[in-house]
PDB file of C-alpha atoms in Angstrom:
ATOM      1  CA  MET A   1     -13.039   6.570   9.125  1.00 34.00           C
ATOM      2  CA  ARG A   2     -10.407   5.686  11.743  1.00 37.00           C
ATOM      3  CA  PRO A   3      -8.519   8.549  13.431  1.00 40.00           C
ATOM      4  CA  PRO A   4      -4.887   9.055  12.449  1.00 37.00           C
ATOM      5  CA  VAL A   5      -2.495   6.333  13.560  1.00 38.00           C
ATOM      6  CA  GLU A   6       0.073   7.238  16.214  1.00 40.00           C
ATOM      7  CA  THR A   7       3.145   5.264  15.215  1.00 39.00           C
ATOM      8  CA  VAL A   8       5.484   6.050  18.088  1.00 40.00           C
ATOM      9  CA  GLY A   9       4.042   8.142  20.866  1.00 43.00           C
ATOM     10  CA  ALA A  10       1.034   5.954  21.611  1.00 43.00           C
ATOM     11  CA  VAL A  11       3.172   2.913  22.186  1.00 52.00           C
ATOM     12  CA  GLY A  12       5.616   4.800  24.340  1.00 49.00           C
ATOM     13  CA  ALA A  13       2.942   5.226  26.995  1.00 42.00           C
ATOM     14  CA  GLY A  14       2.961   1.501  27.608  1.00 44.00           C
ATOM     15  CA  ILE A  15       6.662   0.749  27.420  1.00 49.00           C
ATOM     16  CA  ASP A  16       8.782   0.486  30.529  1.00 47.00           C
ATOM     17  CA  PRO A  17      11.353   3.291  30.956  1.00 47.00           C
ATOM     18  CA  ALA A  18      14.103   0.668  30.755  1.00 44.00           C
ATOM     19  CA  CYS A  19      13.184   0.255  27.099  1.00 46.00           C
ATOM     20  CA  ARG A  20      13.350   3.956  26.262  1.00 47.00           C
ATOM     21  CA  SER A  21      16.952   4.995  26.663  1.00 44.00           C
ATOM     22  CA  SER A  22      19.231   4.815  23.652  1.00 45.00           C
ATOM     23  CA  SER A  23      21.899   6.963  22.113  1.00 46.00           C
ATOM     24  CA  LEU A  24      20.517   6.326  18.621  1.00 49.00           C
ATOM     25  CA  PRO A  25      18.128   8.842  16.997  1.00 55.00           C
ATOM     26  CA  PRO A  26      14.402   7.917  16.856  1.00 66.00           C
ATOM     27  CA  THR A  27      13.254   6.120  13.710  1.00 80.00           C
ATOM     28  CA  PRO A  28       9.802   5.076  12.476  1.00 85.00           C
ATOM     29  CA  PRO A  29       8.658   1.657  13.717  1.00 88.00           C
ATOM     30  CA  THR A  30       9.120  -1.215  11.310  1.00 89.00           C
ATOM     31  CA  VAL A  31       5.491  -2.332  11.620  1.00 91.00           C
ATOM     32  CA  PRO A  32       2.684   0.292  11.814  1.00 88.00           C
ATOM     33  CA  VAL A  33       0.810   0.537  15.112  1.00 91.00           C
ATOM     34  CA  ARG A  34      -2.639  -0.787  14.216  1.00 91.00           C
ATOM     35  CA  PRO A  35      -4.705  -3.973  14.493  1.00 93.00           C
ATOM     36  CA  LEU A  36      -3.096  -6.780  12.493  1.00 93.00           C
ATOM     37  CA  ARG A  37      -4.814  -9.553  10.580  1.00 93.00           C
ATOM     38  CA  PHE A  38      -3.852 -13.241  10.872  1.00 93.00           C
ATOM     39  CA  ARG A  39      -1.671 -13.164   7.757  1.00 93.00           C
ATOM     40  CA  GLU A  40       0.140 -10.080   9.026  1.00 93.00           C
ATOM     41  CA  LEU A  41       0.781 -11.656  12.412  1.00 94.00           C
ATOM     42  CA  LEU A  42       2.310 -14.568  10.538  1.00 93.00           C
ATOM     43  CA  ASP A  43       4.421 -12.445   8.167  1.00 93.00           C
ATOM     44  CA  GLU A  44       5.437  -9.328  10.076  1.00 94.00           C
ATOM     45  CA  PRO A  45       7.754 -11.054  12.582  1.00 94.00           C
ATOM     46  CA  PHE A  46      10.132 -11.592   9.685  1.00 95.00           C
ATOM     47  CA  ALA A  47       9.991  -7.860   8.898  1.00 94.00           C
ATOM     48  CA  LEU A  48      11.100  -7.142  12.472  1.00 94.00           C
ATOM     49  CA  ILE A  49      13.840  -9.746  12.183  1.00 95.00           C
ATOM     50  CA  GLN A  50      15.056  -8.220   8.918  1.00 94.00           C
ATOM     51  CA  ALA A  51      15.076  -4.737  10.470  1.00 93.00           C
ATOM     52  CA  HIS A  52      17.256  -5.974  13.344  1.00 94.00           C
ATOM     53  CA  LEU A  53      19.078  -8.716  11.500  1.00 94.00           C
ATOM     54  CA  ARG A  54      22.512  -7.928  12.933  1.00 95.00           C
ATOM     55  CA  ALA A  55      21.279  -7.890  16.530  1.00 95.00           C
ATOM     56  CA  PHE A  56      19.335 -11.127  16.153  1.00 96.00           C
ATOM     57  CA  ALA A  57      22.178 -12.799  14.262  1.00 96.00           C
ATOM     58  CA  VAL A  58      24.672 -11.928  17.001  1.00 96.00           C
ATOM     59  CA  LEU A  59      22.208 -12.889  19.719  1.00 96.00           C
ATOM     60  CA  GLY A  60      21.301 -16.206  18.105  1.00 95.00           C
ATOM     61  CA  GLY A  61      24.845 -17.014  17.005  1.00 95.00           C
ATOM     62  CA  GLY A  62      26.218 -16.333  20.460  1.00 95.00           C
ATOM     63  CA  ALA A  63      23.529 -18.511  22.063  1.00 96.00           C
ATOM     64  CA  LEU A  64      24.313 -21.311  19.595  1.00 95.00           C
ATOM     65  CA  VAL A  65      28.059 -21.272  20.232  1.00 95.00           C
ATOM     66  CA  VAL A  66      27.747 -21.009  24.017  1.00 96.00           C
ATOM     67  CA  GLY A  67      25.068 -23.690  24.124  1.00 95.00           C
ATOM     68  CA  VAL A  68      27.073 -26.194  22.084  1.00 95.00           C
ATOM     69  CA  LEU A  69      30.232 -25.569  24.129  1.00 95.00           C
ATOM     70  CA  VAL A  70      28.363 -26.003  27.425  1.00 96.00           C
ATOM     71  CA  VAL A  71      26.760 -29.263  26.279  1.00 95.00           C
ATOM     72  CA  LEU A  72      30.067 -30.651  25.015  1.00 94.00           C
ATOM     73  CA  ALA A  73      31.881 -29.642  28.198  1.00 94.00           C
ATOM     74  CA  PHE A  74      29.292 -31.246  30.477  1.00 94.00           C
ATOM     75  CA  THR A  75      28.955 -34.361  28.328  1.00 92.00           C
ATOM     76  CA  GLY A  76      32.711 -34.735  28.091  1.00 91.00           C
ATOM     77  CA  THR A  77      33.056 -34.456  31.872  1.00 92.00           C
ATOM     78  CA  VAL A  78      30.402 -37.107  32.484  1.00 91.00           C
ATOM     79  CA  SER A  79      31.907 -39.351  29.824  1.00 88.00           C
ATOM     80  CA  HIS A  80      35.298 -39.082  31.503  1.00 86.00           C
ATOM     81  CA  LEU A  81      33.852 -39.848  34.949  1.00 88.00           C
ATOM     82  CA  THR A  82      31.942 -42.871  33.641  1.00 87.00           C
ATOM     83  CA  ASP A  83      34.891 -44.248  31.620  1.00 85.00           C
ATOM     84  CA  GLY A  84      33.212 -43.516  28.304  1.00 80.00           C
ATOM     85  CA  SER A  85      29.938 -45.258  29.134  1.00 85.00           C
ATOM     86  CA  ASP A  86      27.475 -45.008  26.249  1.00 82.00           C
ATOM     87  CA  ALA A  87      24.514 -44.676  28.616  1.00 86.00           C
ATOM     88  CA  GLY A  88      26.211 -42.023  30.743  1.00 86.00           C
ATOM     89  CA  THR A  89      27.369 -40.048  27.721  1.00 87.00           C
ATOM     90  CA  GLY A  90      23.948 -40.266  26.074  1.00 87.00           C
ATOM     91  CA  TRP A  91      22.008 -39.139  29.152  1.00 91.00           C
ATOM     92  CA  ALA A  92      24.486 -36.342  29.811  1.00 92.00           C
ATOM     93  CA  ALA A  93      24.070 -35.068  26.252  1.00 91.00           C
ATOM     94  CA  VAL A  94      20.268 -35.235  26.407  1.00 93.00           C
ATOM     95  CA  LEU A  95      19.895 -33.599  29.828  1.00 94.00           C
ATOM     96  CA  SER A  96      22.462 -30.869  29.203  1.00 95.00           C
ATOM     97  CA  THR A  97      20.881 -30.103  25.823  1.00 94.00           C
ATOM     98  CA  ALA A  98      17.429 -29.845  27.406  1.00 95.00           C
ATOM     99  CA  THR A  99      18.779 -27.513  30.088  1.00 95.00           C
ATOM    100  CA  CYS A 100      20.551 -25.333  27.526  1.00 96.00           C
ATOM    101  CA  VAL A 101      17.405 -25.195  25.405  1.00 96.00           C
ATOM    102  CA  TRP A 102      15.420 -23.944  28.407  1.00 97.00           C
ATOM    103  CA  VAL A 103      17.969 -21.264  29.287  1.00 96.00           C
ATOM    104  CA  VAL A 104      18.451 -20.216  25.658  1.00 96.00           C
ATOM    105  CA  ARG A 105      14.709 -19.799  25.192  1.00 96.00           C
ATOM    106  CA  LEU A 106      14.482 -17.695  28.363  1.00 96.00           C
ATOM    107  CA  VAL A 107      17.310 -15.366  27.334  1.00 96.00           C
ATOM    108  CA  LEU A 108      16.262 -15.077  23.698  1.00 96.00           C
ATOM    109  CA  ARG A 109      12.628 -14.450  24.546  1.00 97.00           C
ATOM    110  CA  GLY A 110      13.398 -11.627  26.949  1.00 96.00           C
ATOM    111  CA  ALA A 111      16.021  -9.936  24.771  1.00 97.00           C
ATOM    112  CA  THR A 112      14.014 -10.296  21.561  1.00 97.00           C
ATOM    113  CA  ILE A 113      10.889  -8.851  23.159  1.00 97.00           C
ATOM    114  CA  ALA A 114      12.870  -5.893  24.497  1.00 96.00           C
ATOM    115  CA  ILE A 115      14.360  -5.236  21.033  1.00 96.00           C
ATOM    116  CA  ALA A 116      10.982  -5.495  19.295  1.00 96.00           C
ATOM    117  CA  LEU A 117       9.222  -3.232  21.820  1.00 96.00           C
ATOM    118  CA  ALA A 118      11.967  -0.631  21.450  1.00 94.00           C
ATOM    119  CA  ASP A 119      11.378  -0.742  17.688  1.00 93.00           C
ATOM    120  CA  PHE A 120       7.794   0.415  18.232  1.00 92.00           C
ATOM    121  CA  LYS A 121       9.160   3.274  20.346  1.00 90.00           C
ATOM    122  CA  GLY A 122      11.313   4.307  17.390  1.00 88.00           C
ATOM    123  CA  VAL A 123      14.560   3.085  18.965  1.00 89.00           C
ATOM    124  CA  ARG A 124      17.017   0.589  17.510  1.00 89.00           C
ATOM    125  CA  TYR A 125      18.372  -1.706  20.213  1.00 93.00           C
ATOM    126  CA  GLY A 126      21.543  -3.733  20.003  1.00 92.00           C
ATOM    127  CA  VAL A 127      22.200  -7.072  21.678  1.00 93.00           C
ATOM    128  CA  LEU A 128      23.437  -5.560  24.959  1.00 94.00           C
ATOM    129  CA  ASP A 129      20.488  -3.147  25.043  1.00 93.00           C
ATOM    130  CA  GLY A 130      18.056  -6.031  24.601  1.00 94.00           C
ATOM    131  CA  LEU A 131      19.703  -8.125  27.300  1.00 95.00           C
ATOM    132  CA  ARG A 132      19.790  -5.141  29.639  1.00 95.00           C
ATOM    133  CA  GLY A 133      16.130  -4.361  28.995  1.00 93.00           C
ATOM    134  CA  ALA A 134      15.126  -7.952  29.752  1.00 95.00           C
ATOM    135  CA  SER A 135      17.316  -8.163  32.865  1.00 94.00           C
ATOM    136  CA  HIS A 136      15.221  -5.478  34.588  1.00 95.00           C
ATOM    137  CA  HIS A 137      12.342  -7.985  34.603  1.00 96.00           C
ATOM    138  CA  ALA A 138      14.349 -11.176  35.136  1.00 95.00           C
ATOM    139  CA  GLY A 139      12.306 -12.475  38.071  1.00 95.00           C
ATOM    140  CA  ALA A 140       8.955 -12.174  36.325  1.00 96.00           C
ATOM    141  CA  LEU A 141      10.333 -13.582  33.058  1.00 97.00           C
ATOM    142  CA  ILE A 142      11.817 -16.599  34.847  1.00 97.00           C
ATOM    143  CA  SER A 143       8.483 -17.254  36.567  1.00 96.00           C
ATOM    144  CA  ALA A 144       6.722 -17.003  33.222  1.00 96.00           C
ATOM    145  CA  GLN A 145       9.197 -19.415  31.638  1.00 96.00           C
ATOM    146  CA  ILE A 146       8.772 -21.940  34.474  1.00 96.00           C
ATOM    147  CA  MET A 147       4.986 -21.890  34.156  1.00 95.00           C
ATOM    148  CA  PHE A 148       5.294 -21.991  30.364  1.00 94.00           C
ATOM    149  CA  THR A 149       7.319 -25.206  30.651  1.00 94.00           C
ATOM    150  CA  LEU A 150       5.175 -26.832  33.343  1.00 94.00           C
ATOM    151  CA  SER A 151       1.921 -26.159  31.501  1.00 93.00           C
ATOM    152  CA  GLY A 152       3.311 -27.513  28.232  1.00 92.00           C
ATOM    153  CA  VAL A 153       4.730 -30.671  29.790  1.00 92.00           C
ATOM    154  CA  GLY A 154       1.587 -31.257  31.862  1.00 91.00           C
ATOM    155  CA  VAL A 155      -0.832 -30.917  28.945  1.00 91.00           C
ATOM    156  CA  LEU A 156       1.260 -33.090  26.617  1.00 87.00           C
ATOM    157  CA  LEU A 157       1.733 -35.787  29.264  1.00 88.00           C
ATOM    158  CA  LEU A 158      -2.012 -35.967  29.841  1.00 86.00           C
ATOM    159  CA  GLY A 159      -2.606 -36.101  26.106  1.00 81.00           C
ATOM    160  CA  SER A 160      -0.069 -38.869  25.550  1.00 77.00           C
ATOM    161  CA  ILE A 161      -1.944 -41.358  27.732  1.00 79.00           C
ATOM    162  CA  LEU A 162      -3.786 -42.445  24.598  1.00 75.00           C
ATOM    163  CA  ILE A 163      -2.406 -41.870  21.117  1.00 75.00           C
ATOM    164  CA  ILE A 164      -5.778 -40.716  19.791  1.00 80.00           C
ATOM    165  CA  THR A 165      -5.966 -37.988  22.430  1.00 81.00           C
ATOM    166  CA  TYR A 166      -2.649 -36.391  21.458  1.00 82.00           C
ATOM    167  CA  PRO A 167      -4.117 -34.147  18.712  1.00 86.00           C
ATOM    168  CA  LEU A 168      -6.736 -32.979  21.224  1.00 88.00           C
ATOM    169  CA  ALA A 169      -3.943 -32.211  23.695  1.00 89.00           C
ATOM    170  CA  LEU A 170      -2.241 -30.040  21.059  1.00 90.00           C
ATOM    171  CA  ILE A 171      -5.460 -28.107  20.535  1.00 92.00           C
ATOM    172  CA  TRP A 172      -5.852 -27.715  24.290  1.00 92.00           C
ATOM    173  CA  LEU A 173      -2.238 -26.562  24.587  1.00 93.00           C
ATOM    174  CA  SER A 174      -2.722 -24.052  21.755  1.00 94.00           C
ATOM    175  CA  ASN A 175      -5.632 -22.544  23.710  1.00 94.00           C
ATOM    176  CA  VAL A 176      -3.519 -22.338  26.882  1.00 94.00           C
ATOM    177  CA  ARG A 177      -0.652 -20.736  24.968  1.00 95.00           C
ATOM    178  CA  ALA A 178      -2.977 -18.253  23.247  1.00 95.00           C
ATOM    179  CA  ARG A 179      -4.490 -16.950  26.487  1.00 95.00           C
ATOM    180  CA  ARG A 180      -1.010 -16.253  27.877  1.00 96.00           C
ATOM    181  CA  PHE A 181       0.572 -15.329  24.552  1.00 96.00           C
ATOM    182  CA  VAL A 182       1.401 -11.717  25.441  1.00 96.00           C
ATOM    183  CA  THR A 183       2.402 -12.259  29.078  1.00 96.00           C
ATOM    184  CA  GLU A 184       6.098 -11.562  28.468  1.00 96.00           C
ATOM    185  CA  PRO A 185       5.517  -8.424  26.351  1.00 97.00           C
ATOM    186  CA  VAL A 186       3.214  -7.129  29.099  1.00 97.00           C
ATOM    187  CA  ILE A 187       5.909  -7.781  31.713  1.00 97.00           C
ATOM    188  CA  VAL A 188       8.626  -5.995  29.739  1.00 96.00           C
ATOM    189  CA  ALA A 189       6.494  -3.178  28.324  1.00 95.00           C
ATOM    190  CA  GLU A 190       4.479  -2.317  31.417  1.00 94.00           C
ATOM    191  CA  GLY A 191       6.921  -3.323  34.169  1.00 93.00           C
ATOM    192  CA  VAL A 192       4.468  -5.589  36.024  1.00 94.00           C
ATOM    193  CA  GLY A 193       4.964  -8.867  37.868  1.00 94.00           C
ATOM    194  CA  PHE A 194       4.180 -12.337  36.592  1.00 95.00           C
ATOM    195  CA  GLY A 195       0.697 -12.659  38.119  1.00 94.00           C
ATOM    196  CA  VAL A 196      -0.430  -9.265  36.841  1.00 96.00           C
ATOM    197  CA  GLY A 197       1.117 -10.038  33.458  1.00 95.00           C
ATOM    198  CA  VAL A 198      -0.895 -13.256  33.106  1.00 96.00           C
ATOM    199  CA  GLY A 199      -4.128 -11.520  34.074  1.00 95.00           C
ATOM    200  CA  ARG A 200      -3.447  -8.668  31.681  1.00 96.00           C
ATOM    201  CA  SER A 201      -2.617 -11.118  28.880  1.00 96.00           C
ATOM    202  CA  LYS A 202      -5.917 -12.937  29.326  1.00 95.00           C
ATOM    203  CA  GLU A 203      -7.729  -9.606  29.294  1.00 95.00           C
ATOM    204  CA  LEU A 204      -6.032  -8.432  26.095  1.00 96.00           C
ATOM    205  CA  MET A 205      -6.493 -11.784  24.349  1.00 95.00           C
ATOM    206  CA  HIS A 206     -10.225 -11.910  25.064  1.00 93.00           C
ATOM    207  CA  GLY A 207     -12.001 -12.363  21.756  1.00 91.00           C
ATOM    208  CA  ALA A 208      -8.897 -13.528  19.889  1.00 93.00           C
ATOM    209  CA  VAL A 209      -7.952 -16.722  21.728  1.00 95.00           C
ATOM    210  CA  TRP A 210      -8.757 -19.212  18.984  1.00 94.00           C
ATOM    211  CA  SER A 211      -7.312 -17.116  16.165  1.00 94.00           C
ATOM    212  CA  THR A 212      -4.088 -16.802  18.185  1.00 95.00           C
ATOM    213  CA  ALA A 213      -4.221 -20.544  18.876  1.00 95.00           C
ATOM    214  CA  GLY A 214      -4.364 -21.050  15.118  1.00 94.00           C
ATOM    215  CA  LEU A 215      -1.359 -18.759  14.739  1.00 95.00           C
ATOM    216  CA  TRP A 216       0.543 -20.797  17.340  1.00 95.00           C
ATOM    217  CA  LEU A 217      -0.276 -24.096  15.611  1.00 94.00           C
ATOM    218  CA  THR A 218       0.652 -22.688  12.201  1.00 94.00           C
ATOM    219  CA  GLN A 219       4.019 -21.566  13.531  1.00 93.00           C
ATOM    220  CA  ARG A 220       4.599 -25.068  14.939  1.00 92.00           C
ATOM    221  CA  LEU A 221       4.146 -26.451  11.422  1.00 91.00           C
ATOM    222  CA  LEU A 222       6.631 -23.918  10.031  1.00 89.00           C
ATOM    223  CA  PHE A 223       9.156 -24.770  12.740  1.00 90.00           C
ATOM    224  CA  ALA A 224       8.718 -28.485  12.020  1.00 88.00           C
ATOM    225  CA  ALA A 225       9.487 -27.793   8.363  1.00 87.00           C
ATOM    226  CA  LEU A 226      12.600 -25.892   9.467  1.00 81.00           C
ATOM    227  CA  ALA A 227      13.696 -28.842  11.602  1.00 82.00           C
ATOM    228  CA  VAL A 228      13.876 -31.192   8.622  1.00 80.00           C
ATOM    229  CA  PRO A 229      16.892 -29.535   6.923  1.00 76.00           C
ATOM    230  CA  ALA A 230      18.385 -28.511  10.274  1.00 70.00           C
ATOM    231  CA  PHE A 231      18.634 -32.149  11.307  1.00 69.00           C
ATOM    232  CA  GLY A 232      19.185 -33.442   7.785  1.00 70.00           C
ATOM    233  CA  ILE A 233      22.415 -31.459   7.402  1.00 69.00           C
ATOM    234  CA  PRO A 234      24.086 -33.078  10.454  1.00 66.00           C
ATOM    235  CA  PHE A 235      23.233 -36.555   9.197  1.00 66.00           C
ATOM    236  CA  PHE A 236      24.604 -35.610   5.783  1.00 68.00           C
ATOM    237  CA  LEU A 237      27.820 -34.285   7.329  1.00 64.00           C
ATOM    238  CA  THR A 238      28.333 -37.546   9.209  1.00 63.00           C
ATOM    239  CA  ASP A 239      28.977 -39.136   5.823  1.00 63.00           C
ATOM    240  CA  VAL A 240      32.003 -36.844   5.574  1.00 63.00           C
ATOM    241  CA  SER A 241      33.129 -36.760   9.190  1.00 55.00           C
ATOM    242  CA  GLY A 242      32.235 -40.361   9.904  1.00 56.00           C
ATOM    243  CA  THR A 243      30.003 -41.591  12.680  1.00 57.00           C
ATOM    244  CA  HIS A 244      32.432 -40.658  15.429  1.00 68.00           C
ATOM    245  CA  ARG A 245      30.695 -40.122  18.745  1.00 74.00           C
ATOM    246  CA  TRP A 246      31.708 -36.517  19.383  1.00 81.00           C
ATOM    247  CA  ALA A 247      31.189 -35.400  15.811  1.00 80.00           C
ATOM    248  CA  VAL A 248      27.654 -36.784  15.831  1.00 81.00           C
ATOM    249  CA  ILE A 249      26.876 -35.281  19.256  1.00 85.00           C
ATOM    250  CA  THR A 250      28.160 -31.868  18.179  1.00 87.00           C
ATOM    251  CA  LEU A 251      26.175 -31.870  14.947  1.00 84.00           C
ATOM    252  CA  LEU A 252      22.938 -33.058  16.564  1.00 87.00           C
ATOM    253  CA  VAL A 253      23.176 -30.611  19.460  1.00 90.00           C
ATOM    254  CA  GLY A 254      23.961 -27.783  17.054  1.00 90.00           C
ATOM    255  CA  GLY A 255      20.989 -28.699  14.847  1.00 87.00           C
ATOM    256  CA  CYS A 256      18.630 -28.854  17.836  1.00 91.00           C
ATOM    257  CA  LEU A 257      19.787 -25.501  19.222  1.00 93.00           C
ATOM    258  CA  LEU A 258      19.605 -23.883  15.786  1.00 92.00           C
ATOM    259  CA  VAL A 259      15.944 -24.855  15.386  1.00 92.00           C
ATOM    260  CA  VAL A 260      15.139 -23.649  18.910  1.00 94.00           C
ATOM    261  CA  ILE A 261      16.949 -20.329  18.423  1.00 95.00           C
ATOM    262  CA  VAL A 262      15.301 -19.455  15.103  1.00 94.00           C
ATOM    263  CA  SER A 263      11.884 -20.571  16.355  1.00 94.00           C
ATOM    264  CA  GLU A 264      12.143 -18.584  19.569  1.00 96.00           C
ATOM    265  CA  ILE A 265      13.205 -15.367  17.841  1.00 96.00           C
ATOM    266  CA  VAL A 266      10.280 -15.641  15.412  1.00 96.00           C
ATOM    267  CA  GLU A 267       7.784 -16.461  18.155  1.00 96.00           C
ATOM    268  CA  ALA A 268       8.989 -13.706  20.486  1.00 96.00           C
ATOM    269  CA  ASN A 269       8.516 -11.133  17.719  1.00 97.00           C
ATOM    270  CA  SER A 270       5.035 -12.574  17.118  1.00 96.00           C
ATOM    271  CA  ARG A 271       4.207 -12.074  20.789  1.00 97.00           C
ATOM    272  CA  VAL A 272       5.143  -8.390  20.597  1.00 97.00           C
ATOM    273  CA  LEU A 273       3.136  -7.854  17.418  1.00 96.00           C
ATOM    274  CA  CYS A 274       0.137  -9.563  18.972  1.00 97.00           C
ATOM    275  CA  TYR A 275       0.512  -7.413  22.106  1.00 97.00           C
ATOM    276  CA  ILE A 276       0.508  -4.183  20.082  1.00 96.00           C
ATOM    277  CA  SER A 277      -2.366  -5.396  17.901  1.00 95.00           C
ATOM    278  CA  ARG A 278      -4.530  -6.397  20.860  1.00 96.00           C
ATOM    279  CA  ARG A 279      -3.878  -3.101  22.636  1.00 95.00           C
ATOM    280  CA  CYS A 280      -5.051  -1.328  19.499  1.00 94.00           C
ATOM    281  CA  VAL A 281      -8.221  -3.422  19.397  1.00 94.00           C
ATOM    282  CA  ARG A 282      -9.029  -3.410  23.104  1.00 92.00           C
ATOM    283  CA  GLU A 283      -7.663  -0.037  24.208  1.00 91.00           C
ATOM    284  CA  GLY A 284      -7.413   2.108  21.086  1.00 88.00           C
ATOM    285  CA  LEU A 285      -3.648   2.353  21.309  1.00 87.00           C
ATOM    286  CA  ASP A 286      -3.517   3.527  17.688  1.00 83.00           C
ATOM    287  CA  ILE A 287      -6.039   6.328  18.232  1.00 83.00           C
ATOM    288  CA  ARG A 288      -4.537   9.786  18.515  1.00 79.00           C
ATOM    289  CA  ILE A 289      -6.482  12.569  20.166  1.00 74.00           C
ATOM    290  CA  PRO A 290      -5.467  15.893  18.570  1.00 73.00           C
ATOM    291  CA  GLY A 291      -4.273  18.443  21.091  1.00 62.00           C
ATOM    292  CA  GLY A 292      -4.362  16.090  24.043  1.00 54.00           C
ATOM    293  CA  ARG A 293      -2.955  12.954  25.604  1.00 55.00           C
ATOM    294  CA  ARG A 294      -4.591   9.530  25.810  1.00 49.00           C
TER     295      ARG A 294
END
């Protein structure tokens, strides 16, 4: 029989002090601190999202509005400077959207991870608390995001040389992602740098790389299903608004950012759950020693 589960105190030992302060009273964590099965790792992120729905809604909604406004402002400026050139306007929209997507993912990942880790400490974070918690580790999180992007682009470019190798590249990428899946939670929870975070992630993920790779691929399928209505609605609305350039750009950019925002919030919560689960498996984080400390 397993020893009693420590729902709050055991996790607190591994959470950075920046994630501990809050004026709100302690509450039980949304998800119990114990090893999680594949189905639970797939389902429980939505329990965390539901528990912090207001914070995630404000965080995601704010990122969506700011992102769309930034893209429209930059695209409009380029369009004005190029006398309304279709090529200039199109490239400006694509490049500014890609840049906003990168920044939005960085901010959402850090803030969401801080909110989810605080939940396991028994603290309810708001949007500002999450952003503040992530900002203490901004350098390491930016480094992680840069390497996350470079590794993804590099693997997919190599896999796209031949069409038949693309599925193999996805499998390879899923393995790369799985080994570094808990890097950001390690950085925020344990206050370490990027290099130490990567090494610690690989250590914690040992023995669960391919199951986590399967989780990552399964989430990609769910996000692809989400993208269908997210992009279908803009095309439907163009029947009402007409195919005016700026209406179409606004709707497409909004649809793209919406998919990215929802996907990133879900995935960031999955990373935290996987981090807690792997610490339970590898380090006995859920084991409580009566009358003593771990």
